[in-house]
């Protein structure tokens, strides 16, 4: 009999303990949505679980009800940390009655923290977008300065693309936005065109903070300082030679005489002595 009782007592204690660890609060759980985020909230009558918990539950739920205005700063909470206050209430509730499900309070608090982080990320993204829009709006209306020291001018908006040469600080260029490449700008100067990183472009002279060396360079009257690569120079020479050949060929070609036919058509006599009709505008 003693053995039976000694086995029964631990079993009863385990059952009582298991029941004590679970408080059913289903009837006080509700769903709510804040700025598109759904969360489960728990609001129980503060006297429901004994006098020892009244103050802690009441204060925790009061602070949780203030979270919407706290996270979006619609009300001033200077020097107040609601998250810290709610966590302190949760810890006191756990110490007083470990069976109370403070998990719901913490989950609600974390949901508002996530909303706060999302709001901060959106604000940061909007600020960046506004700055980019203002930057490119000014680029369209004026020249820009090269602010970096000795930059590679790329043939494409890609750091791995071939360089056409190096452009030096204080060069005065036209700069344009590049579609699908917000970190790059296209620069035009003299007969050259290429790409540099946007961070190496200054719109305002004040951004450059010119040194004595800078001032001396500006006094030379040069608008840009560019050192082309040998490959790019060869390309320019080849292009110039092709353009010159094409121009000579055009100048050497005999001028055509156009005739208007009896029905209004326009033609010329080709090298085989036959009529070859063209657009009527050639006879005007």
mmCIF file of C-alpha atoms in Angstrom:
data_model
loop_
_atom_site.group_PDB
_atom_site.id
_atom_site.type_symbol
_atom_site.label_atom_id
_atom_site.label_comp_id
_atom_site.label_asym_id
_atom_site.label_seq_id
_atom_site.Cartn_x
_atom_site.Cartn_y
_atom_site.Cartn_z
ATOM 1 C CA UNK A 1 0.000 0.000 0.000
ATOM 2 C CA UNK A 2 2.802 2.362 0.899
ATOM 3 C CA UNK A 3 4.425 1.671 -2.434
ATOM 4 C CA UNK A 4 1.157 2.414 -4.229
ATOM 5 C CA UNK A 5 0.714 5.735 -2.401
ATOM 6 C CA UNK A 6 4.340 6.693 -3.001
ATOM 7 C CA UNK A 7 3.796 6.169 -6.745
ATOM 8 C CA UNK A 8 0.398 7.926 -6.779
ATOM 9 C CA UNK A 9 1.567 11.133 -5.106
ATOM 10 C CA UNK A 10 4.145 12.083 -7.818
ATOM 11 C CA UNK A 11 1.563 11.269 -10.479
ATOM 12 C CA UNK A 12 -1.031 13.561 -8.873
ATOM 13 C CA UNK A 13 1.560 16.300 -8.466
ATOM 14 C CA UNK A 14 2.468 15.980 -12.145
ATOM 15 C CA UNK A 15 -1.201 16.275 -13.194
ATOM 16 C CA UNK A 16 -1.774 19.288 -10.945
ATOM 17 C CA UNK A 17 1.447 20.870 -12.193
ATOM 18 C CA UNK A 18 0.489 20.284 -15.846
ATOM 19 C CA UNK A 19 -2.889 21.908 -15.263
ATOM 20 C CA UNK A 20 -1.247 24.826 -13.477
ATOM 21 C CA UNK A 21 1.030 25.416 -16.460
ATOM 22 C CA UNK A 22 -1.867 26.011 -18.825
ATOM 23 C CA UNK A 23 -4.313 28.898 -18.547
ATOM 24 C CA UNK A 24 -6.929 29.025 -21.249
ATOM 25 C CA UNK A 25 -7.270 32.646 -22.444
ATOM 26 C CA UNK A 26 -8.915 31.848 -25.779
ATOM 27 C CA UNK A 27 -12.038 33.856 -24.963
ATOM 28 C CA UNK A 28 -9.978 37.050 -24.574
ATOM 29 C CA UNK A 29 -7.898 36.688 -27.722
ATOM 30 C CA UNK A 30 -8.694 38.970 -30.666
ATOM 31 C CA UNK A 31 -7.236 39.663 -34.105
ATOM 32 C CA UNK A 32 -6.432 43.185 -35.189
ATOM 33 C CA UNK A 33 -4.651 44.755 -38.143
ATOM 34 C CA UNK A 34 -2.316 47.747 -37.930
ATOM 35 C CA UNK A 35 -0.956 49.236 -41.181
ATOM 36 C CA UNK A 36 -1.607 45.988 -43.010
ATOM 37 C CA UNK A 37 0.027 43.766 -40.363
ATOM 38 C CA UNK A 38 -2.251 41.284 -38.591
ATOM 39 C CA UNK A 39 -1.556 40.454 -34.940
ATOM 40 C CA UNK A 40 -3.183 38.528 -32.092
ATOM 41 C CA UNK A 41 -3.850 40.579 -28.954
ATOM 42 C CA UNK A 42 -4.749 39.479 -25.459
ATOM 43 C CA UNK A 43 -6.826 41.708 -23.165
ATOM 44 C CA UNK A 44 -8.054 40.029 -20.012
ATOM 45 C CA UNK A 45 -10.028 41.549 -17.100
ATOM 46 C CA UNK A 46 -7.206 42.553 -14.767
ATOM 47 C CA UNK A 47 -8.922 41.014 -11.728
ATOM 48 C CA UNK A 48 -9.445 37.644 -13.402
ATOM 49 C CA UNK A 49 -6.278 35.994 -12.079
ATOM 50 C CA UNK A 50 -6.005 37.196 -8.502
ATOM 51 C CA UNK A 51 -4.899 40.334 -6.716
ATOM 52 C CA UNK A 52 -1.211 39.535 -7.037
ATOM 53 C CA UNK A 53 -1.386 40.011 -10.820
ATOM 54 C CA UNK A 54 -3.820 42.926 -10.981
ATOM 55 C CA UNK A 55 -1.239 45.711 -11.143
ATOM 56 C CA UNK A 56 1.111 43.982 -13.574
ATOM 57 C CA UNK A 57 -1.618 42.854 -16.022
ATOM 58 C CA UNK A 58 -3.379 46.218 -15.868
ATOM 59 C CA UNK A 59 -0.156 48.149 -16.537
ATOM 60 C CA UNK A 60 1.042 45.797 -19.304
ATOM 61 C CA UNK A 61 -2.286 46.045 -21.181
ATOM 62 C CA UNK A 62 -2.416 49.818 -20.710
ATOM 63 C CA UNK A 63 1.068 50.164 -22.214
ATOM 64 C CA UNK A 64 0.200 47.776 -25.066
ATOM 65 C CA UNK A 65 -2.825 49.940 -25.937
ATOM 66 C CA UNK A 66 -0.451 52.903 -26.292
ATOM 67 C CA UNK A 67 1.837 51.123 -28.783
ATOM 68 C CA UNK A 68 0.027 52.267 -31.996
ATOM 69 C CA UNK A 69 0.622 55.948 -31.247
ATOM 70 C CA UNK A 70 4.098 55.175 -29.870
ATOM 71 C CA UNK A 71 5.379 53.404 -32.966
ATOM 72 C CA UNK A 72 4.152 56.041 -35.443
ATOM 73 C CA UNK A 73 4.990 58.956 -33.104
ATOM 74 C CA UNK A 74 1.503 60.494 -33.382
ATOM 75 C CA UNK A 75 1.889 61.330 -29.669
ATOM 76 C CA UNK A 76 5.052 62.582 -27.957
ATOM 77 C CA UNK A 77 6.745 60.025 -25.698
ATOM 78 C CA UNK A 78 9.952 61.898 -24.886
ATOM 79 C CA UNK A 79 12.239 59.795 -22.732
ATOM 80 C CA UNK A 80 9.754 56.889 -22.523
ATOM 81 C CA UNK A 81 10.560 53.340 -23.653
ATOM 82 C CA UNK A 82 7.242 51.475 -23.773
ATOM 83 C CA UNK A 83 8.906 48.256 -24.931
ATOM 84 C CA UNK A 84 11.103 48.243 -21.844
ATOM 85 C CA UNK A 85 8.150 48.993 -19.551
ATOM 86 C CA UNK A 86 6.027 46.201 -21.094
ATOM 87 C CA UNK A 87 8.883 43.702 -20.832
ATOM 88 C CA UNK A 88 9.297 44.572 -17.149
ATOM 89 C CA UNK A 89 5.579 43.893 -16.559
ATOM 90 C CA UNK A 90 5.889 40.571 -18.415
ATOM 91 C CA UNK A 91 8.791 39.519 -16.212
ATOM 92 C CA UNK A 92 6.866 40.440 -13.043
ATOM 93 C CA UNK A 93 3.826 38.458 -14.251
ATOM 94 C CA UNK A 94 6.039 35.421 -14.933
ATOM 95 C CA UNK A 95 7.571 35.623 -11.473
ATOM 96 C CA UNK A 96 4.158 35.912 -9.814
ATOM 97 C CA UNK A 97 2.374 33.276 -11.901
ATOM 98 C CA UNK A 98 4.430 31.377 -14.491
ATOM 99 C CA UNK A 99 1.259 29.857 -15.934
ATOM 100 C CA UNK A 100 0.017 33.184 -17.321
ATOM 101 C CA UNK A 101 0.638 33.320 -21.120
ATOM 102 C CA UNK A 102 2.711 36.513 -21.397
ATOM 103 C CA UNK A 103 3.777 35.209 -24.825
ATOM 104 C CA UNK A 104 0.831 37.090 -26.352
ATOM 105 C CA UNK A 105 1.998 40.377 -24.849
ATOM 106 C CA UNK A 106 5.532 39.840 -26.151
ATOM 107 C CA UNK A 107 4.322 38.804 -29.607
ATOM 108 C CA UNK A 108 2.202 41.954 -29.874
ATOM 109 C CA UNK A 109 5.143 44.056 -28.752
ATOM 110 C CA UNK A 110 7.408 42.392 -31.348
ATOM 111 C CA UNK A 111 4.814 43.001 -34.073
ATOM 112 C CA UNK A 112 4.976 46.742 -33.377
ATOM 113 C CA UNK A 113 8.762 46.624 -33.338
ATOM 114 C CA UNK A 114 8.648 45.016 -36.787
ATOM 115 C CA UNK A 115 6.266 47.731 -37.983
ATOM 116 C CA UNK A 116 8.621 50.374 -36.652
ATOM 117 C CA UNK A 117 11.539 48.813 -38.536
ATOM 118 C CA UNK A 118 9.482 48.583 -41.731
ATOM 119 C CA UNK A 119 8.493 52.239 -41.349
ATOM 120 C CA UNK A 120 12.139 53.248 -40.902
ATOM 121 C CA UNK A 121 13.173 51.256 -44.001
ATOM 122 C CA UNK A 122 10.399 52.836 -46.077
ATOM 123 C CA UNK A 123 11.371 56.318 -44.882
ATOM 124 C CA UNK A 124 15.013 55.630 -45.749
ATOM 125 C CA UNK A 125 14.060 54.325 -49.207
ATOM 126 C CA UNK A 126 11.859 57.382 -49.841
ATOM 127 C CA UNK A 127 14.621 59.739 -48.750
ATOM 128 C CA UNK A 128 17.074 58.040 -51.098
ATOM 129 C CA UNK A 129 14.570 58.138 -53.970
ATOM 130 C CA UNK A 130 13.879 61.846 -53.355
ATOM 131 C CA UNK A 131 17.602 62.620 -53.263
ATOM 132 C CA UNK A 132 18.159 60.718 -56.521
ATOM 133 C CA UNK A 133 15.269 62.522 -58.198
ATOM 134 C CA UNK A 134 16.631 65.905 -57.086
ATOM 135 C CA UNK A 135 20.148 64.971 -58.153
ATOM 136 C CA UNK A 136 19.152 63.949 -61.671
ATOM 137 C CA UNK A 137 16.769 66.894 -62.025
ATOM 138 C CA UNK A 138 19.723 69.222 -61.442
ATOM 139 C CA UNK A 139 21.958 67.257 -63.781
ATOM 140 C CA UNK A 140 19.493 67.885 -66.592
ATOM 141 C CA UNK A 141 19.655 71.640 -66.086
ATOM 142 C CA UNK A 142 23.373 72.291 -65.669
ATOM 143 C CA UNK A 143 26.946 71.035 -65.960
ATOM 144 C CA UNK A 144 28.593 68.944 -63.269
ATOM 145 C CA UNK A 145 32.081 68.607 -61.824
ATOM 146 C CA UNK A 146 34.236 65.511 -61.518
ATOM 147 C CA UNK A 147 34.877 65.321 -57.778
ATOM 148 C CA UNK A 148 36.910 62.090 -57.606
ATOM 149 C CA UNK A 149 40.651 61.936 -58.169
ATOM 150 C CA UNK A 150 41.663 60.470 -61.555
ATOM 151 C CA UNK A 151 38.669 58.360 -62.557
ATOM 152 C CA UNK A 152 38.437 55.656 -65.168
ATOM 153 C CA UNK A 153 35.797 56.585 -67.743
ATOM 154 C CA UNK A 154 34.085 53.339 -68.705
ATOM 155 C CA UNK A 155 32.682 52.456 -72.105
ATOM 156 C CA UNK A 156 29.578 51.019 -70.364
ATOM 157 C CA UNK A 157 27.943 51.541 -66.944
ATOM 158 C CA UNK A 158 29.851 48.611 -65.492
ATOM 159 C CA UNK A 159 33.050 48.581 -63.436
ATOM 160 C CA UNK A 160 34.307 45.619 -65.506
ATOM 161 C CA UNK A 161 33.832 47.309 -68.881
ATOM 162 C CA UNK A 162 36.909 48.682 -70.736
ATOM 163 C CA UNK A 163 38.168 52.118 -69.802
ATOM 164 C CA UNK A 164 38.409 54.722 -72.555
ATOM 165 C CA UNK A 165 40.718 56.858 -70.426
ATOM 166 C CA UNK A 166 41.151 58.740 -67.185
ATOM 167 C CA UNK A 167 39.418 61.990 -66.337
ATOM 168 C CA UNK A 168 40.829 64.201 -63.614
ATOM 169 C CA UNK A 169 39.250 66.069 -60.764
ATOM 170 C CA UNK A 170 37.588 69.434 -61.593
ATOM 171 C CA UNK A 171 36.721 68.434 -65.142
ATOM 172 C CA UNK A 172 33.532 70.173 -66.227
ATOM 173 C CA UNK A 173 31.139 67.775 -67.957
ATOM 174 C CA UNK A 174 27.580 67.208 -68.987
ATOM 175 C CA UNK A 175 26.086 64.329 -66.981
ATOM 176 C CA UNK A 176 22.947 62.305 -67.603
ATOM 177 C CA UNK A 177 20.918 59.678 -65.810
ATOM 178 C CA UNK A 178 21.396 56.080 -66.997
ATOM 179 C CA UNK A 179 18.288 53.885 -67.194
ATOM 180 C CA UNK A 180 18.418 50.824 -64.905
ATOM 181 C CA UNK A 181 21.819 51.916 -63.508
ATOM 182 C CA UNK A 182 21.101 54.447 -60.713
ATOM 183 C CA UNK A 183 24.691 54.266 -59.414
ATOM 184 C CA UNK A 184 26.145 55.461 -62.744
ATOM 185 C CA UNK A 185 25.951 58.608 -64.867
ATOM 186 C CA UNK A 186 26.829 59.157 -68.504
ATOM 187 C CA UNK A 187 29.236 62.047 -69.032
ATOM 188 C CA UNK A 188 29.851 63.969 -72.250
ATOM 189 C CA UNK A 189 32.827 66.271 -72.754
ATOM 190 C CA UNK A 190 34.275 67.513 -76.033
ATOM 191 C CA UNK A 191 33.858 64.638 -78.521
ATOM 192 C CA UNK A 192 34.013 61.983 -75.784
ATOM 193 C CA UNK A 193 31.268 60.090 -73.968
ATOM 194 C CA UNK A 194 31.505 57.471 -71.231
ATOM 195 C CA UNK A 195 30.352 56.442 -67.775
ATOM 196 C CA UNK A 196 31.480 57.130 -64.192
ATOM 197 C CA UNK A 197 29.999 56.403 -60.788
ATOM 198 C CA UNK A 198 27.427 58.898 -59.616
ATOM 199 C CA UNK A 199 29.253 59.378 -56.287
ATOM 200 C CA UNK A 200 32.176 60.903 -58.232
ATOM 201 C CA UNK A 201 30.014 63.712 -59.647
ATOM 202 C CA UNK A 202 29.429 67.023 -57.829
ATOM 203 C CA UNK A 203 26.672 69.420 -58.837
ATOM 204 C CA UNK A 204 27.731 72.305 -56.601
ATOM 205 C CA UNK A 205 31.127 73.941 -56.682
ATOM 206 C CA UNK A 206 31.028 74.112 -52.881
ATOM 207 C CA UNK A 207 31.049 70.313 -52.711
ATOM 208 C CA UNK A 208 34.545 70.240 -54.218
ATOM 209 C CA UNK A 209 36.302 72.328 -51.539
ATOM 210 C CA UNK A 210 39.044 73.368 -54.027
ATOM 211 C CA UNK A 211 42.666 73.379 -52.900
ATOM 212 C CA UNK A 212 45.427 75.725 -54.097
ATOM 213 C CA UNK A 213 46.389 73.140 -56.703
ATOM 214 C CA UNK A 214 42.785 73.031 -57.879
ATOM 215 C CA UNK A 215 42.666 76.810 -58.229
ATOM 216 C CA UNK A 216 45.901 76.862 -60.197
ATOM 217 C CA UNK A 217 44.573 74.238 -62.576
ATOM 218 C CA UNK A 218 41.357 76.187 -63.104
ATOM 219 C CA UNK A 219 43.328 79.297 -64.022
ATOM 220 C CA UNK A 220 44.615 77.509 -67.135
ATOM 221 C CA UNK A 221 41.120 77.817 -68.589
ATOM 222 C CA UNK A 222 40.759 74.140 -69.423
ATOM 223 C CA UNK A 223 37.255 72.680 -69.132
ATOM 224 C CA UNK A 224 38.253 69.069 -68.762
ATOM 225 C CA UNK A 225 41.376 66.997 -68.135
ATOM 226 C CA UNK A 226 41.254 63.696 -69.980
ATOM 227 C CA UNK A 227 43.937 61.106 -70.751
ATOM 228 C CA UNK A 228 42.618 58.593 -73.326
ATOM 229 C CA UNK A 229 43.893 55.032 -73.445
ATOM 230 C CA UNK A 230 45.961 53.871 -76.437
ATOM 231 C CA UNK A 231 43.122 51.557 -77.543
ATOM 232 C CA UNK A 232 40.555 54.346 -77.426
ATOM 233 C CA UNK A 233 42.910 56.715 -79.267
ATOM 234 C CA UNK A 234 43.343 54.117 -82.021
ATOM 235 C CA UNK A 235 39.575 53.762 -82.283
ATOM 236 C CA UNK A 236 39.169 57.523 -82.631
ATOM 237 C CA UNK A 237 41.821 57.638 -85.368
ATOM 238 C CA UNK A 238 40.202 54.770 -87.243
ATOM 239 C CA UNK A 239 36.792 56.407 -86.996
ATOM 240 C CA UNK A 240 38.181 59.739 -88.196
ATOM 241 C CA UNK A 241 39.903 58.044 -91.161
ATOM 242 C CA UNK A 242 36.682 56.272 -92.146
ATOM 243 C CA UNK A 243 34.726 59.512 -91.950
ATOM 244 C CA UNK A 244 37.329 61.277 -94.076
ATOM 245 C CA UNK A 245 37.247 58.522 -96.746
ATOM 246 C CA UNK A 246 33.477 58.687 -96.849
ATOM 247 C CA UNK A 247 33.595 62.464 -97.223
ATOM 248 C CA UNK A 248 36.145 62.274 -100.051
ATOM 249 C CA UNK A 249 34.081 59.654 -101.844
ATOM 250 C CA UNK A 250 31.001 61.824 -101.575
ATOM 251 C CA UNK A 251 32.853 64.861 -102.885
ATOM 252 C CA UNK A 252 34.386 62.884 -105.763
ATOM 253 C CA UNK A 253 31.069 61.413 -106.938
ATOM 254 C CA UNK A 254 29.636 63.214 -109.999
ATOM 255 C CA UNK A 255 26.613 65.320 -109.259
ATOM 256 C CA UNK A 256 23.357 63.875 -110.544
ATOM 257 C CA UNK A 257 20.922 65.713 -112.707
ATOM 258 C CA UNK A 258 17.311 64.943 -112.021
ATOM 259 C CA UNK A 259 14.499 65.159 -114.555
ATOM 260 C CA UNK A 260 10.767 65.401 -114.108
ATOM 261 C CA UNK A 261 8.748 63.122 -116.384
ATOM 262 C CA UNK A 262 5.508 64.028 -118.189
ATOM 263 C CA UNK A 263 3.469 62.427 -115.423
ATOM 264 C CA UNK A 264 5.331 64.197 -112.612
ATOM 265 C CA UNK A 265 7.786 61.434 -111.749
ATOM 266 C CA UNK A 266 11.407 62.246 -110.896
ATOM 267 C CA UNK A 267 14.344 60.289 -112.338
ATOM 268 C CA UNK A 268 18.010 60.407 -113.272
ATOM 269 C CA UNK A 269 20.079 58.614 -115.877
ATOM 270 C CA UNK A 270 22.218 55.899 -114.304
ATOM 271 C CA UNK A 271 25.606 54.631 -115.459
ATOM 272 C CA UNK A 272 23.903 52.236 -117.905
ATOM 273 C CA UNK A 273 22.040 55.087 -119.573
ATOM 274 C CA UNK A 274 18.664 54.059 -118.191
ATOM 275 C CA UNK A 275 16.118 56.015 -116.190
ATOM 276 C CA UNK A 276 16.096 55.353 -112.468
ATOM 277 C CA UNK A 277 13.203 56.863 -110.583
ATOM 278 C CA UNK A 278 13.593 58.467 -107.168
ATOM 279 C CA UNK A 279 11.370 60.363 -104.747
ATOM 280 C CA UNK A 280 9.665 63.341 -106.411
ATOM 281 C CA UNK A 281 11.194 65.685 -103.842
ATOM 282 C CA UNK A 282 14.568 65.355 -105.626
ATOM 283 C CA UNK A 283 13.101 67.303 -108.575
ATOM 284 C CA UNK A 284 11.837 70.197 -106.455
#
